[in-house]
Short mmCIF file of C-alpha atoms in Angstrom, two decimals:
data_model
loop_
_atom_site.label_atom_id
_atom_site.label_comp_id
_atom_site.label_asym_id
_atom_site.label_seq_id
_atom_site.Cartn_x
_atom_site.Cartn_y
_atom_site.Cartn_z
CA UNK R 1 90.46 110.94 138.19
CA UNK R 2 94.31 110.66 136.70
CA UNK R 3 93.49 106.87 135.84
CA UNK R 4 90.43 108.00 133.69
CA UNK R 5 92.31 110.69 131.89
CA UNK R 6 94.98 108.42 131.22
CA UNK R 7 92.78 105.56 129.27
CA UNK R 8 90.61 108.38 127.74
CA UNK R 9 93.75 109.88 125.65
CA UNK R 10 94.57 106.32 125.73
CA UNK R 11 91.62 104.84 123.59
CA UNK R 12 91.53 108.09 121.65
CA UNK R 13 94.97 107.81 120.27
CA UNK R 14 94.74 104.00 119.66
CA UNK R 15 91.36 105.24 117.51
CA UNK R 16 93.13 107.79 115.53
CA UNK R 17 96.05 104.52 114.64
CA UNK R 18 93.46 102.33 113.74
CA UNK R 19 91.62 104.95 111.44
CA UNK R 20 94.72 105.88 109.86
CA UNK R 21 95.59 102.32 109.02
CA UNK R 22 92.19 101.60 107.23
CA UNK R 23 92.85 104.68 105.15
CA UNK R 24 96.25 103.33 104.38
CA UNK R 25 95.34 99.99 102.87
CA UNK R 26 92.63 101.64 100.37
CA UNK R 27 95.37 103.47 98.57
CA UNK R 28 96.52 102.41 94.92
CA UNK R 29 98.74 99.82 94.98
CA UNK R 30 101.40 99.73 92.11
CA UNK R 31 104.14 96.89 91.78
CA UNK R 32 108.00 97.75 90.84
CA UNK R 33 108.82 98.07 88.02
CA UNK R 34 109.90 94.22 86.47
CA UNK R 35 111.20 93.25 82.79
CA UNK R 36 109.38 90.08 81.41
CA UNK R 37 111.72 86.83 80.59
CA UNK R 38 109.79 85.92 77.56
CA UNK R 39 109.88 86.08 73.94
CA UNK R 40 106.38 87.00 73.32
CA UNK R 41 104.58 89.90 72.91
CA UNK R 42 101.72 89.72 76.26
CA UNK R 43 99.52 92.33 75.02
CA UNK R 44 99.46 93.72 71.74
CA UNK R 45 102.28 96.62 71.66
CA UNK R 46 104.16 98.43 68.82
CA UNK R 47 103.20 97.29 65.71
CA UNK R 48 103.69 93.76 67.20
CA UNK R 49 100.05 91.40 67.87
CA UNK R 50 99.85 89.68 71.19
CA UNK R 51 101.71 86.77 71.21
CA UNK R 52 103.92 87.75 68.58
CA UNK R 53 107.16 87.38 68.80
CA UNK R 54 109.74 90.33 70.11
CA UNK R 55 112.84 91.13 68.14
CA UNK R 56 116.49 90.38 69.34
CA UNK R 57 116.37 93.84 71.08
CA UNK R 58 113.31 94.32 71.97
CA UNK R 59 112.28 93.93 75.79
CA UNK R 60 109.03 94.35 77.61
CA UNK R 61 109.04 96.64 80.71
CA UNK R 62 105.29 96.00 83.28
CA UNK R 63 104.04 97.56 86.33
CA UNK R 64 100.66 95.89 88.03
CA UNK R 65 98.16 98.54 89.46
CA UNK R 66 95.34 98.45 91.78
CA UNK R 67 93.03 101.11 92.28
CA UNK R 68 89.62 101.32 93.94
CA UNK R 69 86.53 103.53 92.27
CA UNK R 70 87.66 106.87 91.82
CA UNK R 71 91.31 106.90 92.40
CA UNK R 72 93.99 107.88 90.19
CA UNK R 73 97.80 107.03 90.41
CA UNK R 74 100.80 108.19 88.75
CA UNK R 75 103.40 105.22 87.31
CA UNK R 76 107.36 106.14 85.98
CA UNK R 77 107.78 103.60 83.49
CA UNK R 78 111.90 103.24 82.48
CA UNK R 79 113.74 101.83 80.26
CA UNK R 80 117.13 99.92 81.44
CA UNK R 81 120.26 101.79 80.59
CA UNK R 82 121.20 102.14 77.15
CA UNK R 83 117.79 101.70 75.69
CA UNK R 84 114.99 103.36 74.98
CA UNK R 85 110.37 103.73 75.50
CA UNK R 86 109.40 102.66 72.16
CA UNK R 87 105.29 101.99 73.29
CA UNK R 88 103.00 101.48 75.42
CA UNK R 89 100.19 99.38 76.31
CA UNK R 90 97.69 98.54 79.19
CA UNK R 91 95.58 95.10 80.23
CA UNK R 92 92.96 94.98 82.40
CA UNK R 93 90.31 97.31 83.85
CA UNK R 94 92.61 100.75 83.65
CA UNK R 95 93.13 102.78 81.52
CA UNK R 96 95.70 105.53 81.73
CA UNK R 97 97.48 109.13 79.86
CA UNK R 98 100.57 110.06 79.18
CA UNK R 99 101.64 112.94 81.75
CA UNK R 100 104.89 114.02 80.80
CA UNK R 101 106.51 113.85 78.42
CA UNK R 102 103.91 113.73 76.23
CA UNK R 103 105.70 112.57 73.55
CA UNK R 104 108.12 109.80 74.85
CA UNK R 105 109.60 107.77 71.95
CA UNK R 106 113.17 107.25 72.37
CA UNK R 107 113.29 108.56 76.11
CA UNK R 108 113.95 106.87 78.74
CA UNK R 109 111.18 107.46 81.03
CA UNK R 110 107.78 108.91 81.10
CA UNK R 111 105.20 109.51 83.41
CA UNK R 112 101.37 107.49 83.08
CA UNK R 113 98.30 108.58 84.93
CA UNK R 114 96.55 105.77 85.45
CA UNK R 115 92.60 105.58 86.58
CA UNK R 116 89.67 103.05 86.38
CA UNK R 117 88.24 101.98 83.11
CA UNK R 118 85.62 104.08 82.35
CA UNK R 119 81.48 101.80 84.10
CA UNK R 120 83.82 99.45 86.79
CA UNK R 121 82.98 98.91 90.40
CA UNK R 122 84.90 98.39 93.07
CA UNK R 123 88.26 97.51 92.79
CA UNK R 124 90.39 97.43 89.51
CA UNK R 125 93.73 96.19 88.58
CA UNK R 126 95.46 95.85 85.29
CA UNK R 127 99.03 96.03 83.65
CA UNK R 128 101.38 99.03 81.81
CA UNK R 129 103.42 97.90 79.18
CA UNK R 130 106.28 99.79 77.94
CA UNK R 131 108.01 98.31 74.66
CA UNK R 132 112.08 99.10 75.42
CA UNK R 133 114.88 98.56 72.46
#
């Protein structure tokens, strides 16, 4: 009888891992924050077309997110030290809000809620762009 109880709690504990993991990989997914290398304007931002090209100053701040149907996440988007969130822009199949605060030129950080664009299935990913100067 001890054997039996043993590989019941056993198999129910190695269950409960195995559930929890599943639940773990369908959560957003949102890359660190990275500043772009190029001279060129990805997405249209600021004033400034896509493919334009950015000003002396001017530097382009992105964050990738994944989300699955129905999901929300919430994105910090900074500027490096000594400059300032001049726009922002998205790409993909999200769309997203400013949370806080609400209005964020010439801060140096604000907070996006970002969900699914409006009729997609399934997974979504996209981009934020912040404009920084």
């Amino acid at each position: 009888m001890h054997t039996f109880r043993v590989l019941t709690v056993t198999s129910a504990v190695a269950a409960l891992a195995t559930s929890g993991v599943a639940t773990a990989a369908t959560a957003p997914v949102v890359s660190k924050e990275r500043t772009l290398t190029g001279t060129k304007a990805p997405v249209a931002i600021g004033g400034l077309k896509k493919g334009a090209r950015l000003p002396s100053k001017d530097r382009i701040v992105v964050r990738a997110v994944t989300l699955s149907k129905g999901q929300k996440a919430t994105v910090t988007m900074t500027a490096s030290k000594g400059t300032t969130l001049k726009a922002l822009a998205r790409s993909g199949k999200i769309a997203f809000t400013v949370a806080s605060p609400k209005s964020f030129a010439g801060k140096r950080s604000v907070k996006v809620r970002v969900t699914a664009a409006a009729k997609t299935k399934g997974k979504v990913s996209g981009r934020i762009y912040a404009l920084v100067r």
